[in-house]
Structures are given as C-alpha cells and as structure tokens.
Amino acid sequence: MGGERYVLTIDQGTTGTRVMLFDEEGAPVERAWAYREHRQIYPRPGWVEHDPLEIWLNTKACIREVLEKTGVDPGSIAVIGVTNQRETVVVWEKETGRPVYNAIVWQDRRTAREVDYLRSNYFELIKRKTGLVPDSYFSSTKLWWLLDNVPGLRERAVKGEVLAGTVDTWLIWNLTRGSSDVLTPERGGAHVTDYSNASRTMLFDIARLEWSADLLEVQGRIPLDVLPLPRPSSDRAFYGYTGPEVSGLFGGRSIPVAGDAGDQQAALFGQAGFREGDVKCTYGTGNFLLMNTGDRPVYSEHNLLATVYYSTEPGKAKYALEGSIFVTGAAIQWLRDGLKIIEVSAEVNPLAEAAEDTGGVYFVPAFTGLGAPYWDPYARGLIIGLTRGTERRHIARAVLESIAYLTRDVVEVMEAETGKRISELRVDGGASRSDFLMQFQADILGVRVVRPVVLETTSLGVAYLAGLAAGLWRGVDELAGKWRPGRVFEPRMDPEKRERLYKGWREAVKRALGWAREVPWAYGYE
C-alpha cells in the first residue's frame, strides 16, 4: 500500500461499532472495515441501556480486525476520527476507568417526569440557550437521574472522582488514556467532546459554545467539573494521542485523535452538505434529517431542533436544523428479534414487496415515545387496521412504510419552518439500501431521493473532519468534489393516492399519542 496515509474512523452507533479506513482520496479502503453489535439492555419498559465496557472492547476488537486483514502499517495512519450515537450518557471513575452504571441510551424514557418539570418551568430558557425542546432524548436528565439514583455518585462527582460524557468522550478518553500529550492531562485521558455532541446534551449554550451554568443548576445541580472540554469537530490542536491502553494495536505508535462529531452531523458532512439548505436523512436505528443553516442557528417554532453542525476552529461553528425520529430501523430489528417474523433484517424487503399494499394496516413505531415533530414521551407503538386477512407481509410492509411517513412528517415541518420547498433528499444509513423503501420515500414525499455511492457517510464525514485537522485535505471545497451520487429515485405515485395514504398515517399517529400517560401503571410511572 505504498507510502499512502490513511484515516481510521470509529463509528460507535446505537446497535454496534464500525471501524473503517479511508485513503487520501477520501475513499473507503477495500475490505478495511469491521463491525460488532453490542447488547441492548431493557431493565424496565421504556428503559434502554448499553454496557460501556462492552462497547470499548468491541471498538478495540474492530481496530485489531481491520489492521490484521488489511496489513496496513499502523505508521501510515495519519489520524483517528470518532463519531457516535449522540445523547447517550456514560459516567466512569477517573482513577480506574470503570463505569459506575450502564450507559443510559438516547432512546431511554425513564426521565419523563423530570422533563415534565423542565417543560413547565424552564422551557423557554432551554430552547433559547440550547435550541432544543425539553425531552428525555437528551443527555442532561439522564445525568441528573444518575446523580440522584446511583448511591454516593453525587458526592463522588462533587469530589472530582468521576467523569461524565457522551460516547465520543468515553472512547476518546480510553484511546488517549495514559498519554502524556492530551488536552486535559490531569484526567489521565483526553476528557473532551466536540461542539456538535455538546449541543445535544441540553446543557450547552450553542451561541456562546460553552456549558451553561444556569442549565447545570436547574437540571439537577450537575457539577461542571464532571463534564468534558468542548472543542472543534476538526481540531488542528488534536485532542490527544493514543496511549498505552491501545499501543499494542498500533505497533507501539502514538496516533493523533483529532476528529469528533455526532453521527448525524458527521453524516451531513459526509454527504457534502456544505451549502445552506442542503438536507440529508440518515436511516439508522432512528431517522435523522438535518438541514445546513449556515453561520447562525435557526430556532424552530415548529418543534424542530437548532443544533451545532460542525466546527473547524475554536469559538466558531456552522449550524443545522434537525428533525429526530426515534425508532425506524429499530422497528425492523423488532420484527426480527421481537415478533420473529423474519430471521435476518434483510428479509424484510422481499417480504414487504410480496404485498401490493398494507391491506389498510398502519404501524406507528413509538416504542420509546415519538420525537419530531410530536415530542411525546408518552406515545407508544401501535398497529391498526388489522383484519382476518392481515398477513406478516402486510405488517412488514407497514413497518417499512412507517419509516417514510415519519420522514415526511419532519420534511413538512422543515419546509414550513424555512419557507423553502425541499427539491432533493440525500439519503444514507442501513435502511437506505432498500430500493423499495427509497422509492416509497420519493413517492410519499413527491421529491427526488438521491443515494450516494458511499453509504457509510457517517464514517466518511468524520474521516473528512479528522483528515482536515491532519492536513490531508485543504477545505470543504475540495471535499465537495469527492461526493458522488449512486442511484436516484424519482416520485411516480399519483398525488391523490399519496395524500390519501398520508392522511391515514396521521390518523394512526393520533391514536398512539399519550398512551403511557393514560395507562401509566403499565410503564413504571406509578
């Protein structure tokens, strides 16, 4: 592989961890990827947890696998970038690196009552400073819950014995642990995050790009010192270098870690969404639509989120408008693992295509509430329209169609918010491989859907950010020329049918809203 330099990326997602290598052209290196799933832990209805140590061990195993099967000299890896499931919270001991509790996942709903309190008393403060709508989705109330419910944790936090962060922070701290050259040397590893991940915590002032003392106080008196140092997503100063914890993986070499972004921001970056108005949708565990809004945050009046997109220098950032849908691809996993009507996820497509339509069935995947534009933590999943003739193929099709309907919900609000009609939707993520789903998406939106050649745009985006920091590329104009469309799906559904189907969807959603509030004893709220 000559004298080429490479970027190694870690994409730590909700269901698993992917490690990839990219070359100096920004192309994935052939066979240079590895992926491992981790357990999904459900202690109670509406609660979702991960084991942080399992995630870290999987990360190391994936790095080892990539290097072993490619034979790439670790010395040719110029830089490492990390992208991650956002909002998920980890708290660990500074001295030992041992987590004090499982990671509480972004999907988790256990803090619904804390959120009710915030909505009643601090809604405008939170929205003005963070661009977010108070919801259990975000990190702050998860950290608040941990401080109040893990015995002795608040006292240890005040004493400076524990550290907290989102999953990017956890991984970067472990990657750089024991290195003498990190931004936060007194903590044993680089205890950092980037502005995009910080903006998802509900504790970060997105205009000032710093933690908000007011928000820390009203959300459970969270000690500032447990939080990581916010930095640019592409950091020429580097967060740190790999330490002894992983030196064996890299042949004893110290490699800089310099790229970090939340997975959805990284995906928009990987889709070359560098112009204001560019929109992408990632089809993963959930669906996430982001629109580039340039140098200023757009504070939504219609339940979308203003968020930091990315940053390449301290104190400055680009922003995005976001619609977050909690459960889409996870519903396909539920068909596989819960109902067991398919054995592997890929079976859902031919099964759905075997049905001409859903037979009037609608599926609302509100397993952990509904995100944008509803923001109802008490919504619950629903299948409606069942008849004696309903078969598993109809349910499979209804699950795939629900993904497209939820996406349209957000697109409609995004258009209302900006006053602009979206003419093209760039798509990525696992479920975007489904030609059936992408065609239905184009049909139900009435908009062209474009799937790029490189579908792992989250990994690609953080590769770009890390490579910019390491000097592999000069800027976003150079990167824009590297994006390539793969397949284009044009809408072909009759407009009258499109609106009739969508009207049925909206009626189904109405019946799912507020359900856990109506029957709270079933969901651990009483």
XYZ file of C-alpha atoms in Angstrom:
526
model
C 0.000 0.000 0.000
C 2.966 2.221 -0.661
C 3.504 5.466 1.183
C -0.164 6.416 1.402
C -1.628 7.905 4.544
C -4.937 6.780 5.962
C -7.671 7.968 8.297
C -9.052 5.442 10.770
C -12.645 6.079 11.837
C -14.659 4.710 14.734
C -18.420 4.927 14.232
C -19.969 3.910 17.541
C -23.686 3.551 16.896
C -26.744 2.520 18.850
C -26.623 -1.123 17.790
C -22.927 -1.644 17.105
C -19.457 -0.303 16.407
C -17.890 0.063 12.955
C -14.219 0.784 12.258
C -13.096 1.797 8.748
C -10.025 3.040 6.896
C -10.173 5.797 4.278
C -7.411 6.738 1.864
C -6.155 10.164 0.841
C -8.840 10.366 -1.848
C -11.492 10.011 0.838
C -12.449 6.562 -0.453
C -13.055 3.527 1.772
C -10.162 1.089 1.598
C -11.309 -2.260 0.201
C -12.064 -4.821 2.951
C -10.865 -2.296 5.554
C -13.850 -2.404 7.845
C -15.093 -4.370 10.840
C -18.377 -4.304 12.742
C -19.596 -5.741 16.028
C -23.010 -5.458 17.638
C -23.446 -4.939 21.365
C -26.265 -5.932 23.682
C -29.407 -3.882 24.078
C -30.390 -3.894 27.758
C -34.014 -3.204 28.756
C -34.307 -3.242 32.578
C -37.878 -1.891 32.521
C -40.401 -0.781 29.893
C -39.096 2.397 28.273
C -35.577 1.978 29.717
C -32.645 1.337 27.352
C -29.026 0.762 28.424
C -25.666 -0.313 26.985
C -22.562 -1.719 28.665
C -19.778 0.880 28.115
C -17.029 -1.700 28.656
C -18.555 -3.953 26.010
C -18.554 -1.009 23.603
C -14.899 -0.251 24.353
C -13.847 -3.900 23.964
C -15.744 -4.110 20.666
C -14.003 -0.952 19.472
C -10.577 -2.411 20.168
C -11.548 -5.710 18.532
C -12.720 -3.899 15.395
C -9.495 -1.877 15.171
C -7.454 -5.070 15.502
C -9.537 -6.845 12.849
C -9.180 -4.021 10.324
C -5.421 -3.799 10.738
C -4.944 -7.557 10.614
C -6.992 -8.230 7.500
C -5.604 -5.271 5.515
C -1.982 -5.438 6.599
C -1.854 -1.637 6.724
C 1.209 -0.365 8.569
C -0.113 1.468 11.668
C 2.538 4.095 10.981
C 0.641 5.073 7.825
C -2.474 6.024 9.841
C -2.293 9.800 9.942
C -5.185 10.445 12.307
C -8.192 8.921 14.066
C -11.743 10.279 13.988
C -14.638 9.307 16.261
C -18.340 9.607 15.556
C -21.033 8.311 17.835
C -24.587 7.738 18.913
C -25.409 11.080 20.480
C -27.053 11.947 23.828
C -26.218 8.554 25.386
C -24.510 9.156 28.756
C -21.611 7.345 30.426
C -20.201 8.085 33.908
C -16.935 6.449 34.960
C -14.290 6.555 37.665
C -11.396 8.857 36.846
C -8.862 6.624 38.573
C -9.869 3.176 37.288
C -11.848 3.904 34.128
C -14.638 1.673 35.438
C -18.201 2.792 34.581
C -20.372 3.425 37.642
C -23.531 2.335 35.810
C -24.578 1.205 32.353
C -24.724 3.853 29.653
C -28.226 5.347 29.514
C -29.173 5.402 25.843
C -30.706 8.300 23.947
C -33.893 6.231 23.440
C -34.414 5.861 27.202
C -37.622 7.335 28.644
C -37.063 6.990 32.398
C -36.748 10.756 32.920
C -40.161 11.700 31.535
C -41.194 13.293 34.835
C -38.025 15.389 35.083
C -38.789 16.546 31.561
C -42.350 17.468 32.547
C -40.851 19.644 35.294
C -38.467 21.330 32.839
C -41.206 21.923 30.299
C -43.384 23.531 32.949
C -40.675 25.753 34.425
C -37.737 26.229 32.036
C -38.993 25.571 28.521
C -38.032 28.969 27.100
C -34.662 29.076 28.886
C -33.700 25.687 27.482
C -34.932 26.438 23.989
C -33.229 29.846 23.860
C -29.841 28.577 25.032
C -29.710 25.094 23.540
C -32.038 25.190 20.526
C -33.648 22.020 21.873
C -37.108 21.063 23.091
C -37.001 19.598 26.632
C -37.170 15.833 26.215
C -35.814 12.627 27.748
C -33.937 12.135 24.476
C -31.164 14.497 25.535
C -28.279 13.844 27.912
C -28.897 16.208 30.811
C -31.798 14.462 32.530
C -30.028 11.098 32.179
C -27.029 12.519 34.054
C -29.384 14.110 36.577
C -31.042 10.713 37.133
C -27.661 9.010 37.630
C -26.555 11.583 40.198
C -29.781 11.092 42.131
C -30.103 7.306 41.865
C -26.628 5.731 41.898
C -25.674 5.541 45.601
C -22.954 8.017 46.518
C -22.467 9.272 42.965
C -23.346 12.903 43.600
C -20.835 13.095 46.440
C -18.157 11.478 44.281
C -18.934 13.895 41.454
C -18.515 16.900 43.764
C -15.164 15.476 44.943
C -13.967 15.123 41.339
C -13.705 11.331 41.455
C -15.853 10.644 38.382
C -16.106 11.877 34.813
C -19.115 12.035 32.504
C -19.690 12.346 28.815
C -21.370 11.093 25.696
C -19.957 8.032 23.949
C -17.417 10.020 21.906
C -15.953 11.313 25.170
C -15.811 7.802 26.630
C -13.982 6.426 23.578
C -11.530 9.324 23.192
C -10.676 9.169 26.905
C -9.918 5.463 26.587
C -7.995 5.869 23.320
C -5.744 8.518 24.858
C -5.647 7.173 28.407
C -2.136 7.282 29.829
C -0.797 9.505 27.058
C 1.216 12.471 28.283
C 0.109 14.621 25.354
C -3.611 15.358 25.775
C -5.682 18.500 26.201
C -6.716 17.508 29.741
C -3.618 15.773 31.165
C -4.719 15.809 34.780
C -7.535 13.411 33.953
C -5.492 10.515 32.577
C -7.044 10.731 29.124
C -8.372 13.482 26.902
C -11.697 14.340 28.540
C -13.143 16.194 25.566
C -16.160 16.392 23.314
C -16.863 18.441 20.218
C -19.349 21.276 19.888
C -21.813 19.136 17.901
C -22.069 16.466 20.601
C -22.138 19.065 23.384
C -25.088 20.729 21.648
C -27.125 17.533 22.162
C -26.841 17.469 25.957
C -29.397 20.215 26.795
C -26.604 21.815 28.871
C -24.726 23.714 26.148
C -25.194 27.314 25.044
C -24.985 26.911 21.266
C -24.453 30.622 20.578
C -21.614 31.026 23.103
C -20.303 27.469 22.525
C -19.837 26.746 26.230
C -21.560 24.915 29.083
C -24.358 26.963 30.664
C -24.162 27.442 34.438
C -27.904 28.196 34.516
C -28.786 24.927 32.824
C -26.448 22.914 35.033
C -28.185 24.351 38.091
C -31.805 23.811 37.054
C -31.182 20.264 35.785
C -30.175 18.588 38.995
C -27.213 20.789 40.046
C -24.785 18.955 37.768
C -21.157 19.765 38.736
C -19.319 21.458 35.859
C -16.099 19.541 36.539
C -17.620 16.193 35.557
C -18.232 17.464 32.005
C -15.697 17.293 29.153
C -13.895 20.190 27.491
C -15.822 21.290 24.356
C -13.620 21.519 21.234
C -13.984 21.952 17.448
C -15.076 18.904 15.453
C -11.908 19.134 13.379
C -9.190 20.119 15.822
C -5.763 21.086 14.499
C -4.523 21.169 18.096
C -5.511 17.461 18.366
C -7.419 16.087 21.358
C -4.525 13.811 22.197
C -2.545 10.781 21.040
C -3.222 7.099 21.501
C -1.848 5.861 24.825
C -0.623 2.598 26.354
C -4.164 1.214 26.545
C -4.137 0.696 22.752
C -0.440 0.903 21.879
C -0.363 -2.801 21.049
C -2.990 -2.301 18.363
C -0.888 0.333 16.625
C 2.524 -1.296 16.902
C 3.511 0.927 19.813
C 2.932 4.107 17.799
C 1.111 7.187 19.092
C -1.514 8.347 16.606
C -3.340 11.671 16.923
C -7.072 11.768 17.613
C -8.407 14.933 16.011
C -11.904 14.436 14.544
C -15.147 14.143 16.513
C -18.783 14.706 15.614
C -22.198 13.353 16.458
C -23.227 10.704 13.973
C -25.914 12.778 12.276
C -23.735 15.840 11.850
C -20.967 13.615 10.501
C -23.404 12.105 8.005
C -24.399 15.532 6.642
C -20.694 16.371 6.361
C -20.084 13.086 4.540
C -22.956 13.927 2.174
C -21.080 17.139 1.267
C -23.900 19.199 2.786
C -21.792 22.349 2.781
C -24.331 24.784 1.281
C -27.138 26.405 3.218
C -30.331 24.478 2.547
C -28.658 21.125 1.876
C -30.685 18.310 3.503
C -29.899 14.697 4.285
C -31.761 11.873 6.006
C -29.968 9.001 7.707
C -31.915 5.753 8.008
C -30.437 4.007 11.028
C -31.840 2.878 14.363
C -33.858 6.083 14.066
C -34.187 8.577 11.214
C -32.493 11.946 11.380
C -32.989 14.817 8.967
C -30.551 17.726 9.037
C -30.560 20.952 7.031
C -27.487 23.181 6.881
C -28.483 26.665 8.145
C -25.027 28.242 7.890
C -23.417 30.538 10.435
C -26.454 31.010 12.655
C -28.838 28.711 14.493
C -32.477 28.749 13.370
C -34.679 28.486 16.456
C -37.702 26.440 15.457
C -41.302 27.403 16.164
C -42.497 24.001 14.935
C -40.707 21.527 17.204
C -37.530 21.037 15.189
C -34.129 21.438 16.812
C -31.390 24.009 16.310
C -28.080 22.219 16.672
C -24.369 22.723 16.048
C -23.440 21.146 12.723
C -19.622 21.243 12.857
C -16.656 23.429 13.731
C -13.125 23.720 12.375
C -11.834 26.394 14.752
C -12.373 27.288 18.414
C -15.290 29.604 19.153
C -16.924 29.287 15.715
C -19.428 26.835 14.269
C -21.830 26.020 11.472
C -25.394 25.154 12.451
C -28.200 22.866 11.340
C -31.944 22.434 11.732
C -32.805 18.883 12.744
C -35.750 16.568 12.982
C -35.079 13.458 15.081
C -37.205 10.313 14.695
C -36.503 7.832 17.468
C -37.440 4.429 16.053
C -37.285 3.408 12.386
C -34.608 0.794 11.650
C -35.039 -0.439 15.222
C -38.557 -1.485 14.208
C -37.052 -3.850 11.633
C -34.912 -5.328 14.407
C -38.114 -5.761 16.422
C -39.665 -7.741 13.574
C -36.559 -9.958 13.705
C -35.930 -10.248 17.451
C -39.329 -9.499 18.980
C -42.010 -10.871 16.670
C -39.532 -13.218 14.917
C -41.382 -12.990 11.609
C -38.016 -12.633 9.852
C -34.706 -14.305 10.692
C -32.357 -11.609 9.382
C -33.104 -7.941 8.774
C -32.577 -8.174 5.007
C -35.626 -10.456 4.720
C -37.979 -7.560 5.419
C -37.627 -6.140 1.894
C -38.722 -9.162 -0.192
C -41.422 -9.897 2.386
C -42.787 -6.336 2.125
C -42.577 -6.354 -1.671
C -44.663 -9.549 -1.718
C -47.644 -7.389 -0.670
C -49.220 -4.987 -3.169
C -50.119 -2.732 -0.249
C -50.553 -2.999 3.524
C -54.187 -4.015 3.308
C -55.089 -0.905 5.283
C -52.624 -1.626 8.095
C -50.595 1.210 9.647
C -47.748 0.739 12.092
C -46.597 3.540 14.431
C -43.176 2.614 15.934
C -43.492 4.686 19.114
C -41.643 2.141 21.264
C -39.926 4.896 23.274
C -42.253 7.787 22.571
C -42.278 9.954 19.458
C -39.668 12.551 18.538
C -40.039 15.338 15.989
C -42.426 16.885 15.342
C -44.592 15.377 18.116
C -42.184 15.201 21.097
C -44.460 12.939 23.094
C -42.571 10.675 25.563
C -45.875 9.020 26.454
C -46.707 7.832 22.914
C -46.457 4.070 22.436
C -46.291 1.700 19.485
C -49.435 0.802 17.602
C -50.591 -1.493 14.785
C -54.033 -0.557 13.497
C -56.224 -1.675 10.620
C -55.812 -5.394 11.273
C -58.330 -7.734 9.681
C -58.622 -11.515 9.403
C -56.806 -11.209 6.062
C -53.744 -9.481 7.515
C -50.552 -11.476 6.992
C -46.948 -10.978 8.072
C -46.110 -9.484 4.661
C -48.613 -6.680 5.304
C -47.051 -5.941 8.687
C -43.559 -5.981 7.166
C -44.671 -3.505 4.507
C -46.394 -1.303 7.106
C -43.153 -1.184 9.115
C -41.147 0.000 6.087
C -43.833 2.483 5.069
C -43.882 3.944 8.601
C -40.258 4.982 8.124
C -41.186 7.020 5.054
C -44.259 8.547 6.714
C -42.278 9.682 9.747
C -39.721 11.240 7.417
C -42.438 13.168 5.609
C -43.723 14.436 8.973
C -40.365 16.108 9.550
C -39.883 17.335 5.968
C -43.247 19.108 6.065
C -42.317 20.924 9.256
C -38.838 21.748 7.928
C -40.378 23.330 4.839
C -42.848 25.310 6.951
C -40.010 26.467 9.214
C -37.744 27.730 6.442
C -40.333 28.667 3.826
C -38.378 26.619 1.295
C -39.536 23.616 -0.692
C -37.038 20.762 -0.499
C -36.259 19.580 -4.033
C -33.833 16.772 -3.188
C -33.268 14.489 -0.218
C -29.845 12.881 0.116
C -30.076 9.583 1.979
C -27.733 7.198 3.760
C -27.684 4.581 6.511
C -28.541 0.904 6.543
C -32.210 1.077 5.540
C -31.404 3.358 2.586
C -30.104 0.222 0.841
C -33.735 -0.814 0.372
C -34.820 0.173 -3.139
C -38.421 -0.460 -2.100
C -38.219 1.946 0.835
C -36.367 4.647 -1.117
C -38.937 4.511 -3.932
C -41.802 4.722 -1.437
C -39.996 7.616 0.256
C -39.790 9.501 -3.037
C -43.442 8.684 -3.729
C -44.819 9.786 -0.355
C -42.695 12.969 -0.365
C -43.101 13.847 -4.037
C -39.377 14.668 -4.001
C -36.302 13.189 -5.685
C -34.309 10.910 -3.368
C -30.565 10.515 -4.024
C -28.479 7.686 -2.606
C -24.692 8.222 -2.851
C -22.044 5.743 -3.928
C -20.587 5.652 -0.394
C -23.407 4.819 2.015
C -21.288 4.903 5.180
C -21.467 8.681 5.187
C -21.188 8.918 8.976
C -17.747 7.294 8.899
C -16.867 9.264 5.763
C -17.864 12.563 7.384
C -15.682 12.096 10.458
C -12.856 10.871 8.184
C -13.126 14.211 6.376
C -13.112 16.136 9.663
C -10.118 14.234 11.059
C -8.263 14.462 7.737
C -8.788 18.226 7.595
C -7.233 18.531 11.053
C -4.244 16.433 9.980
C -3.736 18.371 6.757
C -4.766 15.629 4.322
C -7.247 17.989 2.655
C -7.360 21.762 2.341
C -11.026 22.525 2.954
C -14.671 21.780 2.237
C -14.473 22.920 -1.393
C -12.007 20.126 -2.088
C -14.222 17.636 -0.236
C -17.373 18.704 -2.137
C -15.789 17.463 -5.357
C -15.399 13.974 -3.919
C -19.140 13.298 -3.348
C -20.725 11.008 -5.943
C -24.419 10.172 -6.446
C -25.267 6.498 -6.798
C -28.963 5.912 -7.568
C -31.731 8.490 -7.969
C -35.374 7.680 -7.120
C -37.980 9.916 -8.782
C -41.552 10.126 -7.405
C -44.099 8.247 -9.518
C -47.141 7.863 -7.240
C -50.395 9.571 -8.146
C -50.673 12.711 -5.944
C -54.227 11.870 -4.862
C -53.136 8.436 -3.643
C -50.137 9.989 -1.893
C -52.326 12.322 0.151
C -54.899 9.630 0.920
C -52.228 7.309 2.323
C -50.649 10.097 4.329
C -53.990 11.136 5.807
C -54.432 7.570 7.095
C -50.993 7.742 8.684
C -51.813 10.937 10.556
C -54.993 9.357 11.917
C -52.994 6.359 13.172
C -50.487 8.613 14.929
C -53.277 10.426 16.765
C -54.283 7.133 18.368
C -50.731 6.415 19.592
C -50.162 9.761 21.303
C -50.289 9.977 25.104
C -50.930 6.262 25.641
C -48.469 5.756 28.539
C -49.969 8.758 30.306
C -53.381 7.133 30.056
C -52.133 3.759 31.366
C -49.132 4.791 33.479
C -49.028 1.653 35.633
C -48.003 -0.381 32.571
C -44.875 1.726 32.079
C -43.463 2.157 35.553
C -44.752 5.692 36.092
C -46.785 4.810 39.200
